[in-house]
mmCIF file with all atom_site columns, C-alpha atoms and ligand atoms in Angstrom:
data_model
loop_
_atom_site.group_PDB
_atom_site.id
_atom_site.type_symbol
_atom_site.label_atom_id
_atom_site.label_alt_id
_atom_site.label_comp_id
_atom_site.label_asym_id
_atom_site.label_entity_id
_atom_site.label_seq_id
_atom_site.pdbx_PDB_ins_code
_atom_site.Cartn_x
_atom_site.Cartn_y
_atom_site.Cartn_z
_atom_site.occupancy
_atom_site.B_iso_or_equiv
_atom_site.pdbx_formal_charge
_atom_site.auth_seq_id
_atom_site.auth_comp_id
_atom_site.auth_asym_id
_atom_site.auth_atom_id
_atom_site.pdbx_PDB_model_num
ATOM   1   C  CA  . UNK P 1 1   ? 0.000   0.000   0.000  1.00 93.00 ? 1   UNK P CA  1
ATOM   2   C  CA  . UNK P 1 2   ? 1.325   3.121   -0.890 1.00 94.00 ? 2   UNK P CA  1
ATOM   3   C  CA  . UNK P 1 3   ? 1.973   6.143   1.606  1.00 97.00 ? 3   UNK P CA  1
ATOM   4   C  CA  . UNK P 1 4   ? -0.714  8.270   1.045  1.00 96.00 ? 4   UNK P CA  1
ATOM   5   C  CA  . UNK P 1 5   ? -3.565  5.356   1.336  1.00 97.00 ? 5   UNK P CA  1
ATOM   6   C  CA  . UNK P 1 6   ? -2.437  4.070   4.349  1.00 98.00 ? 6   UNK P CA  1
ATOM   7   C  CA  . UNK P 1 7   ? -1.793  7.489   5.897  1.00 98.00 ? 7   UNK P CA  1
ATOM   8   C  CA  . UNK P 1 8   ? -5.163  8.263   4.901  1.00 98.00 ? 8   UNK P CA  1
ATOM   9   C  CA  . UNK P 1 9   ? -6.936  5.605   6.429  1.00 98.00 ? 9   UNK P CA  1
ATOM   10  C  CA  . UNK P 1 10  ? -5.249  5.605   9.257  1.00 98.00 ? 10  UNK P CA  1
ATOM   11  C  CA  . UNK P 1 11  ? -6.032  9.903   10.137 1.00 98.00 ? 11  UNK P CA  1
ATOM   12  C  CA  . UNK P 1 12  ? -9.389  8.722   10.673 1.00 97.00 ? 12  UNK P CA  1
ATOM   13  C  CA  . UNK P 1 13  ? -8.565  6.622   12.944 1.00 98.00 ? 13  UNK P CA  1
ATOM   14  C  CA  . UNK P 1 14  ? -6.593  9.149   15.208 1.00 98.00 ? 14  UNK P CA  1
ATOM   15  C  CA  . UNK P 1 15  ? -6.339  12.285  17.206 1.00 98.00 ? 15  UNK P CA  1
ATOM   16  C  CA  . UNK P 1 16  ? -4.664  14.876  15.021 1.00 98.00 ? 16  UNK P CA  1
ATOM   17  C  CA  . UNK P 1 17  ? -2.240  14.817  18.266 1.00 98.00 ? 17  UNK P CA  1
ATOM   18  C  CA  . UNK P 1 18  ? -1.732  10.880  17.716 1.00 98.00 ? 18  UNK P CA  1
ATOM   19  C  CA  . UNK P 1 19  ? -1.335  11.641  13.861 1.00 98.00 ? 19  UNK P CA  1
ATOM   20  C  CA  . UNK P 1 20  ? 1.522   13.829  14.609 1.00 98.00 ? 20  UNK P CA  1
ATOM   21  C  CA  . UNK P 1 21  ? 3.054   10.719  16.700 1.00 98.00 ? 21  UNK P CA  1
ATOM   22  C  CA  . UNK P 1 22  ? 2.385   8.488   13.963 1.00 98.00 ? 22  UNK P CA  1
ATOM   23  C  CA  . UNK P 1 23  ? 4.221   10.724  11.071 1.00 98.00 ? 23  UNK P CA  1
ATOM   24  C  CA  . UNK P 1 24  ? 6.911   11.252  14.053 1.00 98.00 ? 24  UNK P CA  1
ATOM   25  C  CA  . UNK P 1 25  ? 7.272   7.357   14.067 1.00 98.00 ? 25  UNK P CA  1
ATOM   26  C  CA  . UNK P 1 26  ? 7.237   6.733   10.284 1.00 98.00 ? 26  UNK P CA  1
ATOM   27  C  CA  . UNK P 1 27  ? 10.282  9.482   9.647  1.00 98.00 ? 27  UNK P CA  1
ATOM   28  C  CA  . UNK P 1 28  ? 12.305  8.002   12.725 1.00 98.00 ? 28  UNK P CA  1
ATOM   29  C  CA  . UNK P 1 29  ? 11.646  4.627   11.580 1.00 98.00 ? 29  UNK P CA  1
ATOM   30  C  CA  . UNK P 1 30  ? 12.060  5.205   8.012  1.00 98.00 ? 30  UNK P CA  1
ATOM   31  C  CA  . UNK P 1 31  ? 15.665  6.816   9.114  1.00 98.00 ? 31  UNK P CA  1
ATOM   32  C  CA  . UNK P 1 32  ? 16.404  3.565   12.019 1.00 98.00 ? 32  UNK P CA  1
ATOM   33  C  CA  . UNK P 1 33  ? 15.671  1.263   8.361  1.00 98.00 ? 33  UNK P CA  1
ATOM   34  C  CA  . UNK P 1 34  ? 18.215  2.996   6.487  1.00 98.00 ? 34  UNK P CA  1
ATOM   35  C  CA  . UNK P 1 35  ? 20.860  2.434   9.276  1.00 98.00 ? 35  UNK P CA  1
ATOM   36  C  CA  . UNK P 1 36  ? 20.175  -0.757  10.507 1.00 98.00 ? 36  UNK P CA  1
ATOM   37  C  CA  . UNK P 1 37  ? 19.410  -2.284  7.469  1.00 98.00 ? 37  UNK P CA  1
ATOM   38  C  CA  . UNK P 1 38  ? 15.382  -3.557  7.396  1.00 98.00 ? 38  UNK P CA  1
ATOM   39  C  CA  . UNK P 1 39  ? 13.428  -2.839  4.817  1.00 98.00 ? 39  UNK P CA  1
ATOM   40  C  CA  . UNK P 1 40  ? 12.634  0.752   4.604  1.00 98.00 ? 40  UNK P CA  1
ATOM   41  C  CA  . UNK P 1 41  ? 9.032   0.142   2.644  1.00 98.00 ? 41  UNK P CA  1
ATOM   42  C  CA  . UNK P 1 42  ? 7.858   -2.464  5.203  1.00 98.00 ? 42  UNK P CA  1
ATOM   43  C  CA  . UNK P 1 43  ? 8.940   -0.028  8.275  1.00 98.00 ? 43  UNK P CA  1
ATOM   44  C  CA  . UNK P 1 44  ? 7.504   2.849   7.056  1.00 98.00 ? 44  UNK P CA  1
ATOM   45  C  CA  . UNK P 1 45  ? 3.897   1.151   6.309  1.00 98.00 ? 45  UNK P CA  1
ATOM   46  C  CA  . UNK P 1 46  ? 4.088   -0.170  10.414 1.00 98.00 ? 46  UNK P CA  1
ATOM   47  C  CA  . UNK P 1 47  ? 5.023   2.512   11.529 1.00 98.00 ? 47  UNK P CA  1
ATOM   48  C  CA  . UNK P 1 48  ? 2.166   4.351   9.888  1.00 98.00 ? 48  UNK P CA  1
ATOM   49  C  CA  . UNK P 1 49  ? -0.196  1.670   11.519 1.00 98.00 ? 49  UNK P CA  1
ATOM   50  C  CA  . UNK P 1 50  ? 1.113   1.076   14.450 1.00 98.00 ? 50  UNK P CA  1
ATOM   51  C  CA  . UNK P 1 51  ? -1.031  2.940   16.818 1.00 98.00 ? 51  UNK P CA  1
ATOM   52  C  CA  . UNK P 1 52  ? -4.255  1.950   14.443 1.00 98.00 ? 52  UNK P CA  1
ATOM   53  C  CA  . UNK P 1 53  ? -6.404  0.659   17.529 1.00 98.00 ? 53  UNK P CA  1
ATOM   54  C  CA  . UNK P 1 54  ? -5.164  3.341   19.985 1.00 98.00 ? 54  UNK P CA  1
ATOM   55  C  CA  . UNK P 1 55  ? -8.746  4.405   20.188 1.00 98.00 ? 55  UNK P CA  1
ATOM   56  C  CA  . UNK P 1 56  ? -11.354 1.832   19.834 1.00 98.00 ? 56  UNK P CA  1
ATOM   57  C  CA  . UNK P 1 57  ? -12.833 1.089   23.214 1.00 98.00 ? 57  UNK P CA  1
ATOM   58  C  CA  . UNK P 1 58  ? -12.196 -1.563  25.978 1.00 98.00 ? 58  UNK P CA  1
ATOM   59  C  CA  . UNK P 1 59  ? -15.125 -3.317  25.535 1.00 98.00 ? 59  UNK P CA  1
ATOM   60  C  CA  . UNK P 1 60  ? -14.251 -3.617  21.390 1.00 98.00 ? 60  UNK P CA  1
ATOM   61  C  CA  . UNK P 1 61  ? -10.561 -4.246  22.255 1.00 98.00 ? 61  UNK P CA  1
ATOM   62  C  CA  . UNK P 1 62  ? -11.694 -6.920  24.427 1.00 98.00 ? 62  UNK P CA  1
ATOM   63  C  CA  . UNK P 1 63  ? -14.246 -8.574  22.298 1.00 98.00 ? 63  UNK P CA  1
ATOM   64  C  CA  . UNK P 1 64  ? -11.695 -8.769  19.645 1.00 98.00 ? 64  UNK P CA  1
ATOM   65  C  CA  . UNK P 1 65  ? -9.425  -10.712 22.111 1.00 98.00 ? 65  UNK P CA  1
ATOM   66  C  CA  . UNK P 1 66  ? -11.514 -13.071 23.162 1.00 98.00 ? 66  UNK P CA  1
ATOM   67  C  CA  . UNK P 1 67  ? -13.724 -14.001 19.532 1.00 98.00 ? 67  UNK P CA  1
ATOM   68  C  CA  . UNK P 1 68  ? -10.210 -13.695 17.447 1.00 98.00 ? 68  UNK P CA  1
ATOM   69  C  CA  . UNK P 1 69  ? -7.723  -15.736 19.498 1.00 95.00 ? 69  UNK P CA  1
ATOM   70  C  CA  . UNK P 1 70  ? -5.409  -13.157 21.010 1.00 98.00 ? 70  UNK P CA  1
ATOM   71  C  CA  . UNK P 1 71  ? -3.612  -13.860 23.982 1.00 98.00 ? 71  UNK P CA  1
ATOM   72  C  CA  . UNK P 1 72  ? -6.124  -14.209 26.594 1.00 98.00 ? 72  UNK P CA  1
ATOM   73  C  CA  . UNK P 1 73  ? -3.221  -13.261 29.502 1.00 97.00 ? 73  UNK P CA  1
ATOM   74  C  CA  . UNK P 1 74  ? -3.573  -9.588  28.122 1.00 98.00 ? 74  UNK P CA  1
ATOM   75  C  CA  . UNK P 1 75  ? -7.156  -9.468  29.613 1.00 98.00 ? 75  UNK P CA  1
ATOM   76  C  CA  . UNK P 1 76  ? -5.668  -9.910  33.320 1.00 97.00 ? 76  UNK P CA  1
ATOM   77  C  CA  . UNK P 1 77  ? -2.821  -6.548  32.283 1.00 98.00 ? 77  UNK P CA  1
ATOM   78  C  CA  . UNK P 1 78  ? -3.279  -2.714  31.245 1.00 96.00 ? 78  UNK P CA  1
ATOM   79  C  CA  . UNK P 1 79  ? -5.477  -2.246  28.478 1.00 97.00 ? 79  UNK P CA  1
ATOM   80  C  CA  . UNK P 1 80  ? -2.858  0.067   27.174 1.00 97.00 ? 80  UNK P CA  1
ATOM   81  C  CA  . UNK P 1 81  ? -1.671  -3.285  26.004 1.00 98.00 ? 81  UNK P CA  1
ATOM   82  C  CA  . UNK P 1 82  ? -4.452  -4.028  24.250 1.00 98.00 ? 82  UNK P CA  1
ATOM   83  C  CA  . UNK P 1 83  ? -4.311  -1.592  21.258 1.00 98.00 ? 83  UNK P CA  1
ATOM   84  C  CA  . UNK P 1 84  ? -1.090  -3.445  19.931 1.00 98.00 ? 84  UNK P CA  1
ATOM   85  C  CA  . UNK P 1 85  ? -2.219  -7.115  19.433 1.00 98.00 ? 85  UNK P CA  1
ATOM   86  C  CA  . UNK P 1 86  ? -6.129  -5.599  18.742 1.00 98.00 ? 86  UNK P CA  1
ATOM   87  C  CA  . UNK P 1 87  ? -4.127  -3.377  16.010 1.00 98.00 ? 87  UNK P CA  1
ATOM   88  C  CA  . UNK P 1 88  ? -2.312  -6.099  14.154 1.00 98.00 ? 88  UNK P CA  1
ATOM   89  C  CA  . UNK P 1 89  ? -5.787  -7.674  13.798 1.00 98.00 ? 89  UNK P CA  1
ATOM   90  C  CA  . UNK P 1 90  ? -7.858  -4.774  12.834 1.00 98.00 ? 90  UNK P CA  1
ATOM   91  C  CA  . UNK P 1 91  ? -4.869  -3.775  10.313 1.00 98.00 ? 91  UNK P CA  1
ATOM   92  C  CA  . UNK P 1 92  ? -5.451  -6.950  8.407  1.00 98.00 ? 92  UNK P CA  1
ATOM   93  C  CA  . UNK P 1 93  ? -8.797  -7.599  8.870  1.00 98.00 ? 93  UNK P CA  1
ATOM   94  C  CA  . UNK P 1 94  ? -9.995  -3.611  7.871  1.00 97.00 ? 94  UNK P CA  1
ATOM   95  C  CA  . UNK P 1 95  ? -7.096  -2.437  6.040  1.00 97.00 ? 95  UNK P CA  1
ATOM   96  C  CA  . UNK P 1 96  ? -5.952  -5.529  4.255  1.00 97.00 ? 96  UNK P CA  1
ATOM   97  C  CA  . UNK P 1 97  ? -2.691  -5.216  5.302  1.00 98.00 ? 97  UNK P CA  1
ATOM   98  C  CA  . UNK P 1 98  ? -1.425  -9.323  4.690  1.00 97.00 ? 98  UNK P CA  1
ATOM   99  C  CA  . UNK P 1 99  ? 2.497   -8.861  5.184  1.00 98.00 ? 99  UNK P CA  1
ATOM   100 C  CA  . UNK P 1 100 ? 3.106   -11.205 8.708  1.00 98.00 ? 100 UNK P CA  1
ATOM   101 C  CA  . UNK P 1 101 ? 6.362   -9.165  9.377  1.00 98.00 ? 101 UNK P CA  1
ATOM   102 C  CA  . UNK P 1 102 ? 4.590   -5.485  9.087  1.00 98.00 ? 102 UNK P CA  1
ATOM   103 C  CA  . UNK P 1 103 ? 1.397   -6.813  11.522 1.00 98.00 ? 103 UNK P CA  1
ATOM   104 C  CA  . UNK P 1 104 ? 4.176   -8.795  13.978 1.00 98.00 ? 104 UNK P CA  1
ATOM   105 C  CA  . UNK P 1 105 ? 5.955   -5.079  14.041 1.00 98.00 ? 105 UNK P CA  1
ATOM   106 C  CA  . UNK P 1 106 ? 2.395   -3.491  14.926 1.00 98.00 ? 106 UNK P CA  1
ATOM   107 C  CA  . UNK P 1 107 ? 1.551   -6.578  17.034 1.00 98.00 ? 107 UNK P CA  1
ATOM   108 C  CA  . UNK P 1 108 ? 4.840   -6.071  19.269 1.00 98.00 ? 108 UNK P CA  1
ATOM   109 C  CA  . UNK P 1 109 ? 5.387   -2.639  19.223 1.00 98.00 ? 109 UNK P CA  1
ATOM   110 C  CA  . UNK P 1 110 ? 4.520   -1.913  23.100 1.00 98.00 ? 110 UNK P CA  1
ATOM   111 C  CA  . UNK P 1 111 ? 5.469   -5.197  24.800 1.00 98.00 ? 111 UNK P CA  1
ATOM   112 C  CA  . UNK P 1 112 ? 8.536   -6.387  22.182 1.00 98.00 ? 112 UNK P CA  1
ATOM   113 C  CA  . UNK P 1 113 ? 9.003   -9.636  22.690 1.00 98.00 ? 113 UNK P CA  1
ATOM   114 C  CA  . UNK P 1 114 ? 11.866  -12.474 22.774 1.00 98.00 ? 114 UNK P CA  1
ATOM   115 C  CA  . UNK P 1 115 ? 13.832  -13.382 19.023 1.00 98.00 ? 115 UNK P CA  1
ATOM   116 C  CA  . UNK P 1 116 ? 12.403  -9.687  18.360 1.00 98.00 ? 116 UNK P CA  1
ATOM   117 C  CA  . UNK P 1 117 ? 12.646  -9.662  14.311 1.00 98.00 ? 117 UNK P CA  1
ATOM   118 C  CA  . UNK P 1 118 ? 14.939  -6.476  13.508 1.00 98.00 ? 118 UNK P CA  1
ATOM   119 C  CA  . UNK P 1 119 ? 11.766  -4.546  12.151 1.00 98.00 ? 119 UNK P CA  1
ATOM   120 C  CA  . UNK P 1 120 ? 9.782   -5.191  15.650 1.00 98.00 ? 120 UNK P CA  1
ATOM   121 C  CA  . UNK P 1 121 ? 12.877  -3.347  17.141 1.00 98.00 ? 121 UNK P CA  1
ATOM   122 C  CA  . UNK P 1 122 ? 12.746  -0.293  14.737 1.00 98.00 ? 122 UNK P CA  1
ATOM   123 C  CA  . UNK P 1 123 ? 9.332   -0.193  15.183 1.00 98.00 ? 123 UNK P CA  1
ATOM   124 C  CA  . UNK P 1 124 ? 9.778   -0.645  18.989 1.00 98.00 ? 124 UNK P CA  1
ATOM   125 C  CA  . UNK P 1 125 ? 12.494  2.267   19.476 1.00 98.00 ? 125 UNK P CA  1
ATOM   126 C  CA  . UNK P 1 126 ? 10.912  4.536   16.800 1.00 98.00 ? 126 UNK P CA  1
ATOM   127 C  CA  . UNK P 1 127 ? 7.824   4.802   18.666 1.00 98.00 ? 127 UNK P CA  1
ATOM   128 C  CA  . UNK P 1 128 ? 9.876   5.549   21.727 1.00 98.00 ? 128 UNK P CA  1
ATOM   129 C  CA  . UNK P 1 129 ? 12.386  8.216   20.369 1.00 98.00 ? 129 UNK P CA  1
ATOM   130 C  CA  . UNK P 1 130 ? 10.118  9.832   17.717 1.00 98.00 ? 130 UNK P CA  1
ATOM   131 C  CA  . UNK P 1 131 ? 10.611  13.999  18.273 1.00 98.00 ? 131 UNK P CA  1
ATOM   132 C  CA  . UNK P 1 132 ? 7.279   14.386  19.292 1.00 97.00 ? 132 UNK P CA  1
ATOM   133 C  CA  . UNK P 1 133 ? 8.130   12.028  22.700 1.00 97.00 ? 133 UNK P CA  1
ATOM   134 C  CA  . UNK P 1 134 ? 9.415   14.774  25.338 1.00 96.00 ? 134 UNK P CA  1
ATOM   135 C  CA  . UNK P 1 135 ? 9.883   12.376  29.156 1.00 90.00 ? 135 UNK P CA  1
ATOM   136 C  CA  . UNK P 1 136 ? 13.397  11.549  31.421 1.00 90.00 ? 136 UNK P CA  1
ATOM   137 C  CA  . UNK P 1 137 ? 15.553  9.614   29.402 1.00 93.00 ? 137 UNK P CA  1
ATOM   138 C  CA  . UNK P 1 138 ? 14.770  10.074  26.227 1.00 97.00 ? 138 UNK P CA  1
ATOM   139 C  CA  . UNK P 1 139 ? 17.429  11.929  24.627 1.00 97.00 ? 139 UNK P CA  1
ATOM   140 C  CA  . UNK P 1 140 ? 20.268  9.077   26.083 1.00 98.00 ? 140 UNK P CA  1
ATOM   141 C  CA  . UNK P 1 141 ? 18.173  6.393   24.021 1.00 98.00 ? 141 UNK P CA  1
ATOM   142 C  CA  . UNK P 1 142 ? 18.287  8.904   20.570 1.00 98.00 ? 142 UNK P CA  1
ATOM   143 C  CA  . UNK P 1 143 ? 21.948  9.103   21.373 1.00 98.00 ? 143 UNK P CA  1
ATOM   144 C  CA  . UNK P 1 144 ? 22.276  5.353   21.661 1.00 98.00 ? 144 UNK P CA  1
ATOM   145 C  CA  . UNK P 1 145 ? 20.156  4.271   18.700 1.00 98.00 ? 145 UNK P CA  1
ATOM   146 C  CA  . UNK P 1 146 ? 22.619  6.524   16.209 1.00 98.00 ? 146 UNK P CA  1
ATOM   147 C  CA  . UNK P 1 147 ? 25.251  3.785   17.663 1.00 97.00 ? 147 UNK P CA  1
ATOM   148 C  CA  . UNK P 1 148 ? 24.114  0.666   18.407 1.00 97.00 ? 148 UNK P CA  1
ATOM   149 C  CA  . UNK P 1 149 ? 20.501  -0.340  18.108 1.00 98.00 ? 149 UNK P CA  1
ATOM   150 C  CA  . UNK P 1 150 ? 19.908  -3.480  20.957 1.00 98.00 ? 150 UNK P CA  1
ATOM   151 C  CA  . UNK P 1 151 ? 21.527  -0.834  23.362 1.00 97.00 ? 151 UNK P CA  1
ATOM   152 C  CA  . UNK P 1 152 ? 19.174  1.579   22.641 1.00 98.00 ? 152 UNK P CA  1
ATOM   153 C  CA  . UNK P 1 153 ? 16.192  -1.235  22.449 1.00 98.00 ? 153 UNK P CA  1
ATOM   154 C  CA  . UNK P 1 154 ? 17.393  -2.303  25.974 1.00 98.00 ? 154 UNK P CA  1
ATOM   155 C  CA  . UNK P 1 155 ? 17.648  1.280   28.063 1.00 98.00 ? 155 UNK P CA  1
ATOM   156 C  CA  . UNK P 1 156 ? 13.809  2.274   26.522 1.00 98.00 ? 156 UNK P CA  1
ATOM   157 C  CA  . UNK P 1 157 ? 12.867  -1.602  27.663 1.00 98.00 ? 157 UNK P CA  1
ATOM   158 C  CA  . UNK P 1 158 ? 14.478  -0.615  31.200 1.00 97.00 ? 158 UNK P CA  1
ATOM   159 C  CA  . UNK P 1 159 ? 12.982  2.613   31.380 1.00 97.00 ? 159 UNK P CA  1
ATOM   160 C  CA  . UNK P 1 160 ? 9.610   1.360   30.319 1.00 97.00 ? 160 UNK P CA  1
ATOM   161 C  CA  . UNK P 1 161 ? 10.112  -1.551  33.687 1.00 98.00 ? 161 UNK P CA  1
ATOM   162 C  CA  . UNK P 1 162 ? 10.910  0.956   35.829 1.00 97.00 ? 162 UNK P CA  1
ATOM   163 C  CA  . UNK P 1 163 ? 8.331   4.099   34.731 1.00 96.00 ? 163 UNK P CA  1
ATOM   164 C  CA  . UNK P 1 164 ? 5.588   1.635   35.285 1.00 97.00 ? 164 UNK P CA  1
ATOM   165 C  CA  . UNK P 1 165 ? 7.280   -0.302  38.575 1.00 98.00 ? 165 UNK P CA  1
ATOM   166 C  CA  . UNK P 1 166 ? 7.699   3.521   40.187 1.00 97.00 ? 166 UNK P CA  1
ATOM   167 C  CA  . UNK P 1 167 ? 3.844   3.865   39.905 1.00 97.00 ? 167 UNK P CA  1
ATOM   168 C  CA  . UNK P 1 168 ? 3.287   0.354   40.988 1.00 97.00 ? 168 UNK P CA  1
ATOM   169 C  CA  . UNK P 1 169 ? 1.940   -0.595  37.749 1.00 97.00 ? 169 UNK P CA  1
ATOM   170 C  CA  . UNK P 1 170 ? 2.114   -4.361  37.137 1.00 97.00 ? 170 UNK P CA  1
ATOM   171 C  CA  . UNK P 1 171 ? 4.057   -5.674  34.366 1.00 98.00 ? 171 UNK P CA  1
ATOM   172 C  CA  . UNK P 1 172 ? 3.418   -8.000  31.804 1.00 98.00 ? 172 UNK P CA  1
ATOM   173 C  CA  . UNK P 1 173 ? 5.189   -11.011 31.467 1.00 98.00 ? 173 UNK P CA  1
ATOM   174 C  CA  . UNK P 1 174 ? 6.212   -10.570 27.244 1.00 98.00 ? 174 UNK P CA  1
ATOM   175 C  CA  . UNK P 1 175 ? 8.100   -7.262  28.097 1.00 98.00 ? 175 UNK P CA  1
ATOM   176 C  CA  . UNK P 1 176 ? 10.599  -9.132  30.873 1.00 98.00 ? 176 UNK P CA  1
ATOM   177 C  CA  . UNK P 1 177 ? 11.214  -11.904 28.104 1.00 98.00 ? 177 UNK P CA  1
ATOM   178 C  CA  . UNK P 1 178 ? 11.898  -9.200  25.943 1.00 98.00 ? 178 UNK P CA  1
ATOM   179 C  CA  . UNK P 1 179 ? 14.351  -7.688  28.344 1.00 98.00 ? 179 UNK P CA  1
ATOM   180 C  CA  . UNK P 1 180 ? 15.632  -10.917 29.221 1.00 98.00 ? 180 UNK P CA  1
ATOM   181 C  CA  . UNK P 1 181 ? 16.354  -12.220 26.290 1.00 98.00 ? 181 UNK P CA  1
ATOM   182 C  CA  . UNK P 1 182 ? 17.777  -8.785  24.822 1.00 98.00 ? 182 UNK P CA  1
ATOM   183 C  CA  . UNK P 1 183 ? 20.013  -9.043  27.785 1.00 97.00 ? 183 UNK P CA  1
ATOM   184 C  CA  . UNK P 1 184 ? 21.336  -12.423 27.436 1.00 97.00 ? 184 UNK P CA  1
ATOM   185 C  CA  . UNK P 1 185 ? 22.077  -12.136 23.615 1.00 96.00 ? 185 UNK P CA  1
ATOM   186 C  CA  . UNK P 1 186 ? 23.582  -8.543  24.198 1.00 90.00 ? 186 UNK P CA  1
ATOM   187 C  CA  . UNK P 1 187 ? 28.077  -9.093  23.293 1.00 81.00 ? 187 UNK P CA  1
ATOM   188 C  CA  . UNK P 1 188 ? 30.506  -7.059  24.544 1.00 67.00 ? 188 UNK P CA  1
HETATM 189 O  O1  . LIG C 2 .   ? 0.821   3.806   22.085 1.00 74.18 ? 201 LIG C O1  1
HETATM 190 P  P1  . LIG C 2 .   ? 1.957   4.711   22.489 1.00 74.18 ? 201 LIG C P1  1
HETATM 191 O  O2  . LIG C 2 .   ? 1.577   5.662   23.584 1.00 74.18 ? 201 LIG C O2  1
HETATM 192 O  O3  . LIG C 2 .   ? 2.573   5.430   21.328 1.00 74.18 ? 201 LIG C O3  1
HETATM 193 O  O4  . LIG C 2 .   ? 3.118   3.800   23.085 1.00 74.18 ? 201 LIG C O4  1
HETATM 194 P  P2  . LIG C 2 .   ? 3.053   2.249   23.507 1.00 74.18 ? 201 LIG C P2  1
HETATM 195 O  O5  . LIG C 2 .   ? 2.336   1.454   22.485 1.00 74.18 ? 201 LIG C O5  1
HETATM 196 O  O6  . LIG C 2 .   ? 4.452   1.859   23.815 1.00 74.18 ? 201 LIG C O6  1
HETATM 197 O  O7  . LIG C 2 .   ? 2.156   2.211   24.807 1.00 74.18 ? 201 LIG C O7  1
HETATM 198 C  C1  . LIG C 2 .   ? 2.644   2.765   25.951 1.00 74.18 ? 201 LIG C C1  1
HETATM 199 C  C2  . LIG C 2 .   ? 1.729   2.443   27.102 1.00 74.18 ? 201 LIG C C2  1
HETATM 200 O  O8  . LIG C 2 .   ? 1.711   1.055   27.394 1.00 74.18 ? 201 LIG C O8  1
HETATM 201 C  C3  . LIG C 2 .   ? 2.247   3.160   28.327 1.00 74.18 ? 201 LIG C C3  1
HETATM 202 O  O9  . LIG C 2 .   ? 1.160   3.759   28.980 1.00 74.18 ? 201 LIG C O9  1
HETATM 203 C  C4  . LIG C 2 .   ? 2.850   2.087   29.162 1.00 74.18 ? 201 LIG C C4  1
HETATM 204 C  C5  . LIG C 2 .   ? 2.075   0.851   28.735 1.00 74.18 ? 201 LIG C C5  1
HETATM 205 N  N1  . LIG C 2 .   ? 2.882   -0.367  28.841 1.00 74.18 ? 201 LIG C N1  1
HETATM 206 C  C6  . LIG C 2 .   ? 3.945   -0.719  28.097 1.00 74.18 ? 201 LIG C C6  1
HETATM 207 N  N2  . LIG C 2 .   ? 4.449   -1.889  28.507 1.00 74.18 ? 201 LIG C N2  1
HETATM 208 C  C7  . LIG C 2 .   ? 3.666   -2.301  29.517 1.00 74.18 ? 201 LIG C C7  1
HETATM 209 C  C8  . LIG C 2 .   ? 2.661   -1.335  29.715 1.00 74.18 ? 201 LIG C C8  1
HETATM 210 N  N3  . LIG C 2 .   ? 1.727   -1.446  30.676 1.00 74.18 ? 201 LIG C N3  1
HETATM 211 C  C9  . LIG C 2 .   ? 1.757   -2.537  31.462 1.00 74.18 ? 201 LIG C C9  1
HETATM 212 N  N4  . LIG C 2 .   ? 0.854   -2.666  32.409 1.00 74.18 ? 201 LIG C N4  1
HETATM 213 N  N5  . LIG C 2 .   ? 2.700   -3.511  31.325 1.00 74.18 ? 201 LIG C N5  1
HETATM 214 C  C10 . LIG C 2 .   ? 3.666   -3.451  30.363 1.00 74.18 ? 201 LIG C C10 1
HETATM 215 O  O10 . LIG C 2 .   ? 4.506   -4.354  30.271 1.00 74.18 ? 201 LIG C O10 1
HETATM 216 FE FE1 . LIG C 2 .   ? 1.176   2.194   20.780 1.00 74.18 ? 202 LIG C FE1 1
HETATM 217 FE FE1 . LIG C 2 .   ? 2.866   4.952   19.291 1.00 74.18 ? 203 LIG C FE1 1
#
């Protein structure tokens, strides 16, 4: 699908504030592609999508778990969760997007997960860094992702652990595998 369309479809789907995010996303992970070496086409048309199901309801986001086999653990964490896995589905199923390593990207894009594919992790850190995202820490992981991009994957993983254990959030299981297993594969 070309630029325009999917942009297109997915403004009406957004906040103009969340649209702004979204282009933010598609630049940085249009620019992460280039460097790192994914395909530049596929990251730019997640990126675009990623937040597709950012606002469709609870009560929608959870019907959709529970009739179209999504993990059924999610149910028992944050719906901010939700909008990821709900968003791969809704991608394919109302925008016809078929390409499994585009919807994985929009599927993992908040949790990650372990044997991340090297577009989940541009998607991953280019919805973290985009220049729209202003919070504590920030500007380190832009720093690290011009050098070395599991670095960078792992500090916004770490930050994202301990933002949500400082407000005694709970935390669900697929983003400690994905630290985990960044960890353990990380050479030095
Ligand atoms: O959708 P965005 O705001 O662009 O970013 P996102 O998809 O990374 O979602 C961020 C939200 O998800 C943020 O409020 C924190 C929450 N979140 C991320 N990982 C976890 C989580 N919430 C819980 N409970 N557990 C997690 O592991
Ligand atoms: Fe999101
Ligand atoms: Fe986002």
């Amino acid at each position: 699908m070309e630029r325009e369309k999917a942009l297109e479809l997915v403004k009406k789907q957004l906040t103009e504030h969340r649209y702004q995010h979204t282009l933010g996303v598609m630049e940085t992970a249009i620019t992460l592609a280039a460097q790192y070496g994914a395909d530049v086409k596929k990251a730019e048309l997640a990126a675009i999508f990623h937040d597709y199901a950012k606002f469709r309801s609870k009560d929608e986001m959870r019907s959709i778990i529970v009739t179209e086999g999504l993990p059924q653990d999610l149910l028992a964490f944050n719906a901010e969760l939700w909008h990821a896995p709900v968003g791969a589905y809704l991608v394919e199923n109302e925008a016809g997007i078929t390409d499994r390593e585009v919807l994985d990207a929009i599927r993992y894009h908040t949790s990650g997960r372990a044997d991340m594919t090297l577009l989940e992790k541009v998607i991953y850190l280019a919805d973290y860094i985009e220049p729209g995202r202003h919070f504590p820490g920030v500007d380190e992981v832009r720093e690290m992702a011009k050098v070395n991009l599991d670095r960078a994957l792992i500090k916004a993983v770490q930050n994202t652990i301990l933002f949500l254990m400082k407000k005694n959030q709970t935390v669900y299981p697929e983003t400690f595998f994905t630290y985990n297993d960044l960890i353990n594969k990380l050479e030095d």
